[in-house]
């Protein structure tokens, strides 16, 4: 403890010493930087003014000398050389790079060098001198980046008329030489710009006569440069500017000399000192931080070690829990994967006992009707097996079971000999080796199915929240699996009863119908011989509807068998035209009675097919019967058949009936579908006929579908696949 206090005092005094040093260093650097910035700006300002003075001197000399030459008398004829005409010293005019004498029409009379132009009449400076009779200076551009300063003055006669115009040229190279020599430091330089931002002189000859668009240059032109940093061509710089001297500004009022130096060079020393200052301060802070970390490391060493041990224990606990959950998940999947009730019960009690490490586990179910609870399976850890038992339980001897059934919540008893719940049966428990009990009700949708009971012998089990959670999870999964198994068993019983009822009903109805059909056919033959046409017609109707009822019964039985997968097709080779004519023959009398025209369009070359002829006849009969039923008197039904290029055979049955509503077109082949009748505006059932057709065509590998427009009729298509067509 004392050592910690000494360390804290040491750190406190180190920080108290570093903070004033840090503040003083930052203040010193700030003052030094501002001072250096002012000094650099002053140096740049002096340089810019000096360069501006030198350039102004060149402009003034050129301007005054050209005036002096023009105002001096030039005796003699114009064909004498210009050098011979100059008064004073022979080398006086050599200040200019070139000197020309131009007549009032702009034609060059003579020149010290060969002139590129023979006439200057179209030059703006020439026109101004000629019209205003004044001297002037102009900047004349040749081929970029070449330009010259032009100094011009009129030569007047005694009548104040222009006799000649004298022009002197000085190349910008004179100014470039001044700019190139004007340097400050390694990166500092000067440049000359005009008011448009065009560079007239610069150490970098590539940008001469180009325009620089920069906020910095706008400050120059506004004469608003301050002691601060600017960005020029991507570099932070310090800068100062100066106009030409007052005398030269009368000639060139819009020329600026700008002196520039990079900020990095100007503050190089300051930045080096600043870097070293931060390094020293960082070293000091690092030392303080190390002292702090060393102190805290010593203080935290033992708590960290303790925490590591705790985390290891928790990790091991979590690992065990994860293993339990993984095992639970695997076994739950096993329970859910079977619908065998006995197997579900055996796996369930075994799973619970193994995961929660119980000595004994019992699964108890509530008997339907009686309400009694009965033990079904028992797991014992010592035997490592699960046994089937069948014992009725008296709840009076098991208060923990009674409470679980009443509250429908888990009942936890850590010590059966001390728990108040078990007081009434204490005399029985004194001889028992059971010490701890957990009871979980098996609940599904608020309905209790049974109980899962876990017991621990000769040891008191301290139950944790994780144990209760695991038990509840197992109980919930057992309830779901148990319910699924029971529903499966009940469903199988119901399916079996349904099959028996359907088979019995079909058999019972089929026998009298066959008798009715047989007697009707016998009576028809008798009446036909006696020529009793009216009675024969009535008997034909009886025979038709008896056959129709028999077909419905056969459809019902066929649907049932096809749904169960027990239908066996009685396939054989049958001529397709014969099948179609057989079906049409069944409906000719009915169609005639209903006033409907029944037609067939069958090609002569239509092949035979490999089908169950009785089932196939019932399919076409169902479709034809629907067409007759929904086609009004005067309508027409056409049955067509055609072999396609891919080998399929299409059978098309088209009627001119009322049509099928679009909302029902995809549903008419469903089982027991209800369709709205246009006549009665009520829902009517279409029965199993079309559903039977769909299953029958699929059993043959074919298809059936319908197209329809309300009020115009319907078309039903049947297809026979190529593998059933006999070429």
C-alpha atoms as one frame of an Amber mdcrd trajectory, in Angstrom:
protein
   0.000   0.000   0.000   2.835   2.380   0.920   4.627   1.530  -2.301   1.486
   2.441  -4.287   1.249   5.793  -2.489   4.905   6.609  -3.231   4.376   5.738
  -6.908   1.306   7.978  -7.114   3.191  10.909  -5.498   6.072  10.440  -7.943
   3.692  10.458 -10.900   1.922  13.552  -9.587   5.153  15.592  -9.363   6.298
  14.401 -12.787   3.027  15.567 -14.333   3.167  18.879 -12.466   6.674  19.436
 -13.890   5.753  18.449 -17.445   2.606  20.561 -17.768   4.306  23.984 -17.280
   7.144  22.884 -19.560   4.624  21.870 -22.226   2.728  25.161 -21.965   5.932
  27.256 -22.077   7.261  25.303 -25.085   4.043  25.737 -27.058   3.908  29.460
 -26.260   7.568  29.930 -27.260   7.040  28.129 -30.549   3.933  30.186 -31.353
   5.700  33.520 -30.678   8.787  32.452 -32.623   6.717  31.313 -35.568   4.771
  34.587 -35.768   7.982  36.592 -35.485   9.656  34.556 -38.223   6.590  34.951
 -40.407   6.744  38.757 -40.058  10.492  38.769 -40.775  10.075  36.597 -43.864
   7.210  38.751 -45.130   9.318  41.898 -44.648  12.210  40.312 -46.590   9.860
  39.290 -49.390   8.385  42.796 -49.469  11.855  44.374 -49.767  12.764  41.926
 -52.560   9.527  42.634 -54.463  10.047  46.404 -54.190  13.687  46.092 -55.340
  12.724  44.049 -58.405   9.854  46.441 -59.167  12.346  49.342 -59.031  14.740
  47.639 -61.490  11.933  46.836 -63.947  10.580  50.391 -63.609  14.037  51.737
 -64.480  14.081  49.760 -67.753  10.620  51.046 -68.669  11.524  54.658 -67.847
  14.806  54.527 -69.748  13.171  53.087 -72.827  10.337  55.632 -72.698  12.501
  58.752 -72.151  15.183  57.677 -74.645  12.696  57.103 -77.477  11.227  60.555
 -76.804  14.689  62.108 -76.808  15.547  60.459 -80.132  12.227  61.516 -81.674
  12.434  65.123 -80.575  16.015  65.498 -81.825  16.376  66.706 -85.397  16.998
  64.053 -88.031  18.513  65.935 -90.998  19.199  64.326 -94.314  17.302  62.164
 -96.623  15.478  59.020 -95.580  17.779  56.689 -97.501  20.749  57.423 -95.222
  21.326  54.720 -92.611  19.581  55.204 -89.271  22.900  55.127 -87.417  24.176
  58.044 -89.409  21.108  60.111 -88.525  21.370  59.689 -84.748  22.797  62.722
 -82.883  25.145  62.438 -79.980  27.182  59.322 -79.271  27.063  56.595 -81.902
  26.082  53.877 -79.357  23.257  55.866 -77.752  20.458  53.878 -79.412  22.000
  50.535 -78.558  19.933  50.394 -75.350  17.217  48.950 -77.584  17.402  45.501
 -79.114  16.008  46.971 -82.338  15.241  50.486 -83.589  12.903  51.206 -86.558
  11.855  54.286 -88.508   8.298  54.039 -89.930   6.569  56.510 -92.253   2.998
  57.726 -91.527   1.585  54.946 -93.728   3.187  52.310 -91.493   5.908  51.250
 -93.931   9.331  50.523 -92.424  11.868  52.971 -93.884  14.932  51.679 -92.115
  15.863  49.466 -89.134  18.916  48.542 -87.115  18.017  44.877 -87.743  15.990
  43.178 -90.392  12.317  43.643 -89.493   9.871  40.790 -89.709   7.062  43.164
 -90.761   7.111  45.529 -93.735   4.090  47.492 -92.472   2.848  48.390 -88.976
  -0.325  50.168 -90.102  -2.588  47.620 -88.386  -0.779  47.741 -85.026  -2.802
  49.398 -82.240   0.208  51.220 -80.772   1.023  52.645 -84.262  -2.510  53.927
 -84.807  -2.580  55.560 -81.365   0.743  57.366 -81.884  -0.336  58.504 -85.346
  -3.784  59.703 -84.316  -2.927  61.255 -80.928   0.666  62.319 -81.732   1.827
  61.057 -78.335   4.584  58.773 -77.164   3.614  55.404 -75.666   4.825  52.029
 -74.461   3.115  48.741 -75.429   3.649  45.046 -74.930   3.700  43.337 -78.314
   3.328  39.559 -78.543   5.222  37.616 -81.152   5.131  33.820 -81.274   4.334
  32.604 -77.664   6.077  32.671 -75.328   7.885  35.577 -77.018   6.990  39.196
 -76.389   8.730  42.577 -76.648   8.298  45.975 -75.082   7.631  48.566 -77.774
   8.523  52.238 -77.172   7.155  54.575 -79.874   7.242  58.349 -80.406   6.199
  60.622 -83.313   8.797  62.669 -85.265   7.089  65.984 -86.095   8.029  68.586
 -88.697   7.843  72.318 -88.190   4.120  72.279 -89.011   3.481  69.763 -86.193
   2.726  67.093 -88.720   3.964  63.521 -88.352   6.900  62.937 -90.570   7.991
  59.591 -89.071   7.235  57.321 -86.131  10.253  56.064 -84.263   9.946  52.607
 -82.632  12.367  50.968 -80.170  12.000  47.317 -79.034  13.308  45.680 -75.866
  12.795  41.912 -75.402  11.300  40.575 -72.169  14.565  38.709 -71.653  15.912
  41.884 -70.019  13.189  41.567 -67.370  13.636  37.769 -67.136  17.278  38.283
 -66.222  16.231  40.504 -63.334  13.603  37.968 -62.192  16.065  35.051 -62.406
  18.608  36.865 -60.215  16.037  37.893 -57.576  16.059  34.887 -55.179  15.492
  34.361 -51.478  16.638  31.122 -49.885  16.585  27.930 -51.977  12.941  27.920
 -53.012  12.088  31.644 -53.001  11.581  33.466 -56.314   9.876  36.481 -57.900
   7.504  36.835 -60.828   5.890  39.624 -62.844   2.139  39.545 -63.621  -0.348
  41.960 -65.125  -3.850  42.733 -63.899  -5.386  39.861 -65.918  -3.311  37.274
 -64.044  -0.992  36.656 -67.009   2.585  35.813 -66.074   5.077  38.088 -67.863
   8.224  36.871 -66.122   8.877  33.768 -64.034  11.857  31.463 -63.336   9.822
  28.650 -64.887   9.697  29.687 -68.568   6.933  27.143 -69.299   4.251  29.254
 -67.609   5.311  32.629 -69.082   2.410  34.380 -70.870  -0.045  31.893 -69.315
  -2.882  32.813 -66.972  -2.849  31.645 -63.352  -6.317  31.352 -61.827  -5.707
  31.320 -58.072  -7.333  32.929 -55.017  -3.806  34.001 -54.080  -3.385  36.037
 -57.321  -6.782  37.669 -56.723  -5.410  38.906 -53.395  -2.365  40.293 -55.251
  -4.498  42.180 -57.777  -6.635  43.571 -54.932  -3.435  44.624 -53.157  -4.711
  42.637 -50.155  -1.769  40.356 -49.341  -1.387  39.846 -45.595   1.123  38.170
 -43.312  -0.324  34.711 -43.680   0.044  31.522 -45.700  -1.414  31.057 -49.189
  -1.801  28.126 -51.548  -0.031  28.569 -54.880   0.163  25.690 -57.353  -0.508
  23.190 -54.557   2.169  24.571 -52.193   1.742  26.588 -49.005   3.740  29.836
 -49.426   4.409  33.225 -47.869   4.258  36.119 -50.327   4.538  39.892 -50.787
   3.845  42.106 -53.823   4.744  45.531 -55.181   3.580  47.739 -58.038   6.084
  49.464 -60.287   7.449  52.825 -59.135   5.203  55.846 -59.332   6.866  57.120
 -62.543   6.549  53.737 -64.260   2.914  53.284 -63.125   1.996  56.191 -65.422
   3.218  54.014 -68.280   2.316  50.493 -66.993  -0.201  50.926 -64.149  -1.173
  47.218 -64.047   2.130  45.395 -63.522   2.830  43.613 -60.218   6.004  42.044
 -58.875   5.314  39.123 -56.492   7.965  37.589 -54.212   7.225  34.044 -52.975
   8.864  31.596 -50.560   7.577  28.162 -49.491   6.379  27.893 -45.919   8.383
  24.705 -45.363  11.656  26.503 -46.060  10.670  29.614 -44.121   9.763  27.624
 -41.006  12.316  24.825 -41.389  14.146  25.736 -38.207  10.940  26.211 -36.230
   9.578  22.869 -37.399  12.797  21.121 -36.415  12.660  22.709 -32.941   8.952
  21.870 -32.725   9.613  18.230 -33.621  12.340  17.923 -31.002  10.071  19.587
 -28.442   7.303  17.075 -29.078   9.803  14.227 -28.965  11.068  15.380 -25.566
   7.561  15.884 -24.237   6.503  12.522 -25.649   9.461  10.867 -23.962   8.477
  12.439 -20.665   4.847  11.411 -21.038   5.947   7.920 -22.049   8.019   7.686
 -18.884   5.031   8.826 -16.809   2.753   6.368 -18.617   5.190   3.542 -17.957
   5.217   4.428 -14.277   1.409   4.462 -14.243   1.160   1.161 -16.106   3.742
  -0.470 -13.848   1.813   0.667 -10.781  -1.538  -0.514 -12.106  -0.032  -3.770
 -13.362   1.151  -4.552  -9.866  -2.217  -3.645  -8.388  -4.201  -5.601 -11.010
  -2.035  -8.701 -11.126  -3.871 -10.596  -8.417  -7.424  -9.525  -9.457  -6.563
 -10.449 -13.043  -5.342 -13.850 -11.977  -8.497 -14.348  -9.949 -10.613 -13.216
 -12.899  -8.751 -15.591 -15.223  -9.568 -18.469 -12.913 -13.211 -17.370 -12.842
 -13.316 -17.125 -16.622 -11.736 -20.554 -16.956 -14.379 -21.966 -14.660 -17.141
 -20.193 -16.590 -15.659 -21.376 -19.896 -15.603 -24.946 -18.684 -19.160 -24.535
 -17.440 -20.259 -23.061 -20.773 -18.482 -25.876 -22.608 -20.352 -28.463 -20.571
 -23.604 -26.604 -21.127 -22.940 -26.439 -24.877 -22.233 -30.152 -24.950 -25.491
 -30.780 -23.118 -27.410 -28.575 -25.539 -25.752 -30.255 -28.536 -26.654 -33.661
 -27.136 -30.169 -32.413 -26.425 -30.510 -31.128 -29.985 -29.341 -34.445 -31.454
 -31.677 -36.500 -29.290 -34.608 -34.132 -29.849 -34.107 -34.610 -33.591 -34.139
 -38.366 -33.012 -37.360 -38.080 -31.023 -38.961 -35.861 -33.683 -37.817 -38.112
 -36.531 -40.005 -41.043 -35.493 -43.763 -41.327 -35.193 -43.609 -44.646 -33.321
 -45.230 -43.798 -29.960 -43.349 -46.436 -27.972 -39.999 -45.358 -29.465 -40.775
 -41.691 -28.702 -41.498 -42.463 -25.053 -38.363 -44.573 -24.637 -36.038 -42.006
 -26.218 -37.646 -39.147 -24.267 -37.100 -40.525 -20.767 -33.580 -41.728 -21.670
 -32.646 -38.272 -23.000 -33.836 -36.455 -19.896 -32.079 -38.832 -17.516 -28.721
 -38.717 -19.311 -28.555 -34.961 -19.864 -29.533 -33.999 -16.305 -27.473 -36.887
 -14.824 -30.447 -38.255 -12.888 -30.355 -41.636 -11.132 -33.920 -42.376 -12.190
 -36.353 -40.992 -14.739 -40.007 -41.821 -15.206 -42.384 -40.758 -17.984 -46.036
 -40.700 -16.927 -49.037 -40.228 -19.229 -52.606 -39.137 -18.461 -55.131 -41.675
 -19.665 -57.877 -40.233 -21.828 -61.373 -40.545 -20.372 -60.385 -41.813 -16.915
 -58.027 -38.974 -15.970 -55.706 -41.442 -14.199 -51.943 -41.042 -14.479 -49.908
 -44.075 -15.409 -46.150 -44.711 -15.485 -45.092 -45.897 -18.936 -41.285 -45.908
 -19.119 -38.565 -45.848 -16.474 -34.877 -45.000 -16.882 -32.298 -46.096 -14.299
 -28.717 -44.946 -14.501 -27.413 -48.033 -12.675 -28.956 -50.311 -15.285 -28.084
 -48.000 -18.222 -31.345 -48.952 -19.874 -35.003 -47.955 -20.156 -37.769 -50.372
 -19.206 -41.426 -50.433 -20.160 -43.703 -50.384 -17.118 -47.440 -49.937 -16.799
 -48.364 -48.882 -13.291 -51.312 -46.702 -12.257 -50.197 -43.959  -9.881 -52.051
 -42.735  -6.778 -51.525 -38.978  -6.540 -52.156 -39.002  -2.785 -48.768 -40.662
  -2.307 -46.973 -38.201  -4.606 -47.712 -34.573  -3.631 -45.025 -33.289  -6.036
 -46.878 -34.889  -8.958 -50.217 -33.531  -7.764 -48.825 -30.004  -7.514 -47.282
 -30.168 -11.004 -50.637 -31.261 -12.481 -52.549 -28.518 -10.647 -50.147 -25.608
 -11.362 -48.889 -26.887 -14.751 -45.442 -25.611 -13.709 -42.176 -27.398 -12.806
 -41.894 -28.623  -9.208 -38.364 -28.621  -7.731 -37.560 -30.426  -4.473 -33.881
 -30.260  -3.483 -34.284 -32.305  -0.262 -37.433 -34.425   0.085 -36.843 -34.879
   3.814 -36.915 -31.160   4.582 -39.233 -29.700   1.958 -42.675 -28.721   3.430
 -44.418 -30.103   0.345 -43.276 -33.635   1.245 -44.194 -33.464   4.953 -47.358
 -35.598   4.601 -45.431 -38.505   3.098 -42.355 -38.125   5.315 -42.875 -41.498
   6.997 -42.707 -43.162   3.597 -39.662 -41.184   2.423 -37.671 -42.076   5.561
 -37.123 -45.540   4.125 -36.616 -44.279   0.557 -33.251 -43.568  -0.968 -34.689
 -40.640  -3.013 -33.297 -37.241  -1.887 -34.000 -34.779  -4.765 -36.852 -34.603
  -7.288 -37.725 -32.550 -10.393 -41.159 -32.802 -12.015 -41.902 -31.212 -15.416
 -45.420 -31.190 -16.863 -45.727 -32.100 -20.572 -47.890 -29.248 -21.873 -48.988
 -28.497 -25.436 -51.438 -25.698 -26.240 -52.443 -25.381 -22.550 -53.281 -29.098
 -22.449 -51.314 -31.368 -20.123 -50.351 -34.707 -21.647 -48.287 -36.188 -18.824
 -45.308 -35.704 -16.490 -41.532 -36.126 -16.704 -40.165 -37.106 -13.258 -36.416
 -37.125 -12.451 -35.007 -38.401  -9.133 -31.582 -38.390  -7.477 -30.732 -41.050
  -4.864 -28.635 -40.715  -1.692 -27.413 -37.230  -2.600 -28.908 -33.787  -2.409
 -28.901 -32.043  -5.780 -28.574 -28.247  -5.727 -30.538 -27.244  -8.805 -29.431
 -24.280 -10.922 -31.385 -22.162 -13.319 -29.675 -23.947 -16.240 -30.928 -27.322
 -14.975 -34.516 -26.084 -14.818 -34.216 -24.531 -18.283 -32.867 -27.787 -19.738
 -35.638 -29.788 -18.074 -38.348 -27.485 -19.411 -36.833 -27.610 -22.914 -36.760
 -31.405 -22.878 -40.339 -31.555 -21.537 -41.587 -29.189 -24.272 -39.926 -31.244
 -27.008 -41.291 -34.490 -25.528 -44.799 -32.973 -25.498 -44.523 -31.998 -29.189
 -43.122 -35.391 -30.238 -45.713 -37.231 -28.131 -48.553 -35.218 -29.647 -47.247
 -35.817 -33.195 -47.023 -39.570 -32.574 -50.557 -39.671 -31.144 -51.935 -37.620
 -34.048 -50.197 -39.932 -36.504 -51.740 -42.996 -34.892 -55.179 -41.367 -34.839
 -54.753 -40.259 -38.453 -53.873 -43.759 -39.572 -56.935 -45.096 -37.804 -59.128
 -42.486 -39.491 -57.591 -43.196 -42.930 -58.190 -46.904 -42.428 -61.808 -46.262
 -41.422 -62.230 -43.940 -44.429 -60.891 -46.580 -46.825 -63.152 -49.216 -45.356
 -66.212 -46.922 -45.585 -65.438 -45.962 -49.215 -64.854 -49.569 -50.283 -68.020
 -50.737 -48.498 -70.128 -47.885 -49.945 -68.878 -48.420 -53.493 -69.468 -52.154
 -53.235 -72.952 -51.735 -51.782 -73.985 -49.170 -54.446 -72.347 -50.894 -57.354
 -74.247 -54.194 -56.963 -77.817 -52.776 -57.308 -76.749 -50.370 -60.067 -75.367
 -53.221 -62.151 -78.669 -55.012 -61.693 -80.653 -51.892 -62.746 -78.482 -51.482
 -65.845 -78.876 -55.167 -66.772 -82.677 -55.155 -66.441 -82.885 -51.813 -68.359
 -80.920 -53.247 -71.284 -83.209 -56.344 -71.308 -86.353 -54.176 -71.324 -84.900
 -52.019 -74.151 -84.447 -55.084 -76.361 -88.089 -56.158 -75.666 -89.513 -52.679
 -76.314 -87.444 -52.306 -79.468 -88.964 -55.474 -80.898 -92.477 -54.232 -80.050
 -91.729 -50.828 -81.622 -92.724 -48.923 -78.478 -90.603 -45.854 -79.215 -91.759
 -43.594 -76.353 -91.210 -46.251 -73.657 -87.815 -47.065 -75.227 -86.798 -43.387
 -75.002 -87.687 -43.263 -71.305 -85.801 -46.468 -70.694 -82.741 -45.072 -72.496
 -82.748 -42.125 -70.084 -82.954 -44.507 -67.150 -80.033 -46.478 -68.576 -77.977
 -43.283 -69.183 -78.380 -41.970 -65.654 -77.743 -45.404 -64.160 -74.494 -45.580
 -66.150 -73.689 -42.011 -65.097 -74.233 -42.877 -61.426 -72.066 -45.969 -61.858
 -69.361 -43.772 -63.392 -69.501 -41.421 -60.409 -69.070 -44.364 -58.047 -66.153
 -45.656 -60.101 -64.613 -42.121 -60.144 -64.831 -42.000 -56.363 -63.135 -45.369
 -56.010 -60.542 -44.462 -58.666 -59.692 -41.137 -56.956 -59.257 -42.906 -53.638
 -56.931 -45.518 -55.126 -54.904 -42.965 -57.075 -54.468 -40.783 -53.970 -53.243
 -43.814 -52.032 -51.058 -44.968 -54.950 -52.751 -48.382 -55.114 -54.381 -48.019
 -58.537 -52.967 -50.419 -61.142 -53.587 -49.456 -64.764 -54.980 -52.232 -66.979
 -53.053 -51.104 -70.084 -53.445 -52.489 -73.582 -53.147 -51.341 -77.193 -56.394
 -49.696 -78.327 -57.186 -47.844 -81.609 -57.766 -44.235 -80.555 -60.589 -43.615
 -83.115 -62.451 -46.606 -81.644 -62.094 -45.164 -78.115 -63.425 -41.786 -79.207
 -66.400 -43.239 -81.101 -67.244 -45.407 -78.076 -67.425 -42.315 -75.851 -69.404
 -40.258 -78.384 -71.888 -43.121 -78.792 -72.773 -42.907 -75.089 -73.897 -39.272
 -75.456 -75.588 -39.126 -78.888 -79.116 -39.695 -77.518 -78.620 -37.229 -74.633
 -77.196 -34.561 -76.961 -80.132 -35.000 -79.329 -82.624 -34.646 -76.488 -80.872
 -31.468 -75.280 -80.862 -29.993 -78.790 -77.044 -29.956 -79.007 -75.026 -30.898
 -82.092 -72.290 -33.428 -81.241 -69.529 -33.660 -83.909 -66.168 -35.452 -84.266
 -63.189 -34.545 -86.465 -60.890 -37.567 -86.375 -58.144 -38.119 -89.006 -58.106
 -41.529 -90.696 -54.416 -42.075 -89.911 -54.780 -41.574 -86.110 -52.643 -44.326
 -84.436 -53.395 -46.718 -81.583 -52.434 -45.927 -77.985 -51.193 -47.930 -74.969
 -53.662 -46.958 -72.194 -56.185 -48.270 -69.686 -59.166 -48.008 -72.042 -61.861
 -48.036 -69.308 -60.220 -45.186 -67.373 -59.521 -43.222 -70.562 -63.166 -43.600
 -71.683 -64.324 -42.274 -68.275 -61.997 -39.234 -68.636 -63.450 -38.237 -72.035
 -66.982 -39.067 -70.829 -66.615 -36.735 -67.840 -65.482 -33.864 -70.076 -68.265
 -34.490 -72.637 -70.924 -34.709 -69.917 -69.755 -31.353 -68.479 -69.946 -29.820
 -71.964 -73.518 -31.048 -72.547 -74.593 -29.928 -69.068 -73.349 -26.344 -69.589
 -74.158 -25.856 -73.310 -77.589 -24.329 -74.087 -80.045 -25.747 -76.642 -78.887
 -25.024 -80.172 -75.236 -25.201 -79.150 -72.461 -27.384 -80.535 -69.733 -29.651
 -79.153 -66.810 -30.687 -81.366 -64.334 -33.450 -80.471 -61.022 -33.353 -82.393
 -57.788 -35.368 -82.214 -54.441 -34.745 -83.913 -50.877 -36.065 -83.659 -48.256
 -33.348 -83.068 -44.728 -33.104 -84.536 -43.156 -34.088 -81.194 -45.139 -37.352
 -81.167 -47.806 -36.258 -78.657 -51.515 -36.658 -79.428 -53.804 -33.722 -78.600
 -57.510 -34.395 -77.955 -59.563 -31.194 -78.064 -63.164 -30.999 -76.796 -64.758
 -27.608 -77.585 -68.242 -26.429 -76.625 -70.276 -23.243 -77.129 -71.574 -23.150
 -73.577 -71.619 -20.409 -70.947 -67.855 -20.619 -70.306 -65.873 -20.756 -67.067
 -65.150 -17.602 -64.998 -61.457 -16.639 -65.182 -61.136 -16.801 -61.376 -62.087
 -20.514 -61.427 -60.160 -21.616 -64.547 -57.127 -22.842 -62.534 -59.292 -24.383
 -59.794 -61.791 -26.574 -61.657 -59.447 -29.577 -61.472 -59.218 -29.331 -57.661
 -61.064 -31.692 -55.333 -64.632 -30.641 -54.420 -64.211 -27.136 -55.903 -67.228
 -24.818 -55.649 -67.981 -22.789 -58.834 -70.506 -19.970 -59.137 -73.445 -20.786
 -61.444 -74.322 -17.976 -63.871 -77.934 -19.173 -63.961 -78.620 -19.236 -60.208
 -75.769 -16.925 -58.972 -74.996 -19.500 -56.269 -72.057 -21.812 -55.521 -72.373
 -25.307 -57.022 -70.006 -28.264 -56.605 -68.349 -29.771 -59.669 -67.761 -33.013
 -57.740 -64.841 -35.368 -58.381 -65.207 -35.689 -62.174 -62.506 -33.255 -63.322
 -60.310 -34.093 -60.326 -60.500 -37.746 -61.416 -59.591 -36.678 -64.986 -56.499
 -34.834 -63.753 -55.245 -37.789 -61.669 -55.999 -40.264 -64.477 -54.126 -38.231
 -67.135 -51.156 -37.786 -64.804 -51.158 -41.562 -64.146 -50.767 -42.015 -67.928
 -48.008 -39.354 -68.089 -50.283 -36.908 -69.895 -51.940 -33.593 -69.086 -55.382
 -31.955 -69.041 -56.167 -28.256 -69.005 -58.873 -25.820 -70.076 -59.214 -22.502
 -71.891 -62.418 -20.486 -71.684 -64.128 -17.148 -72.272 -67.330 -16.380 -70.427
 -70.319 -16.389 -72.771 -68.359 -18.000 -75.648 -67.624 -21.511 -74.411 -64.728
 -23.665 -73.248 -61.992 -25.867 -74.727 -60.572 -28.861 -72.842 -57.234 -30.312
 -73.962 -56.014 -33.860 -73.228 -52.514 -35.007 -74.202 -51.175 -38.536 -74.646
 -47.348 -38.655 -74.349 -45.223 -40.038 -77.254 -44.204 -43.179 -75.306 -47.866
 -44.299 -75.273 -48.447 -43.730 -78.999 -48.130 -46.893 -81.115 -46.779 -45.910
 -84.530
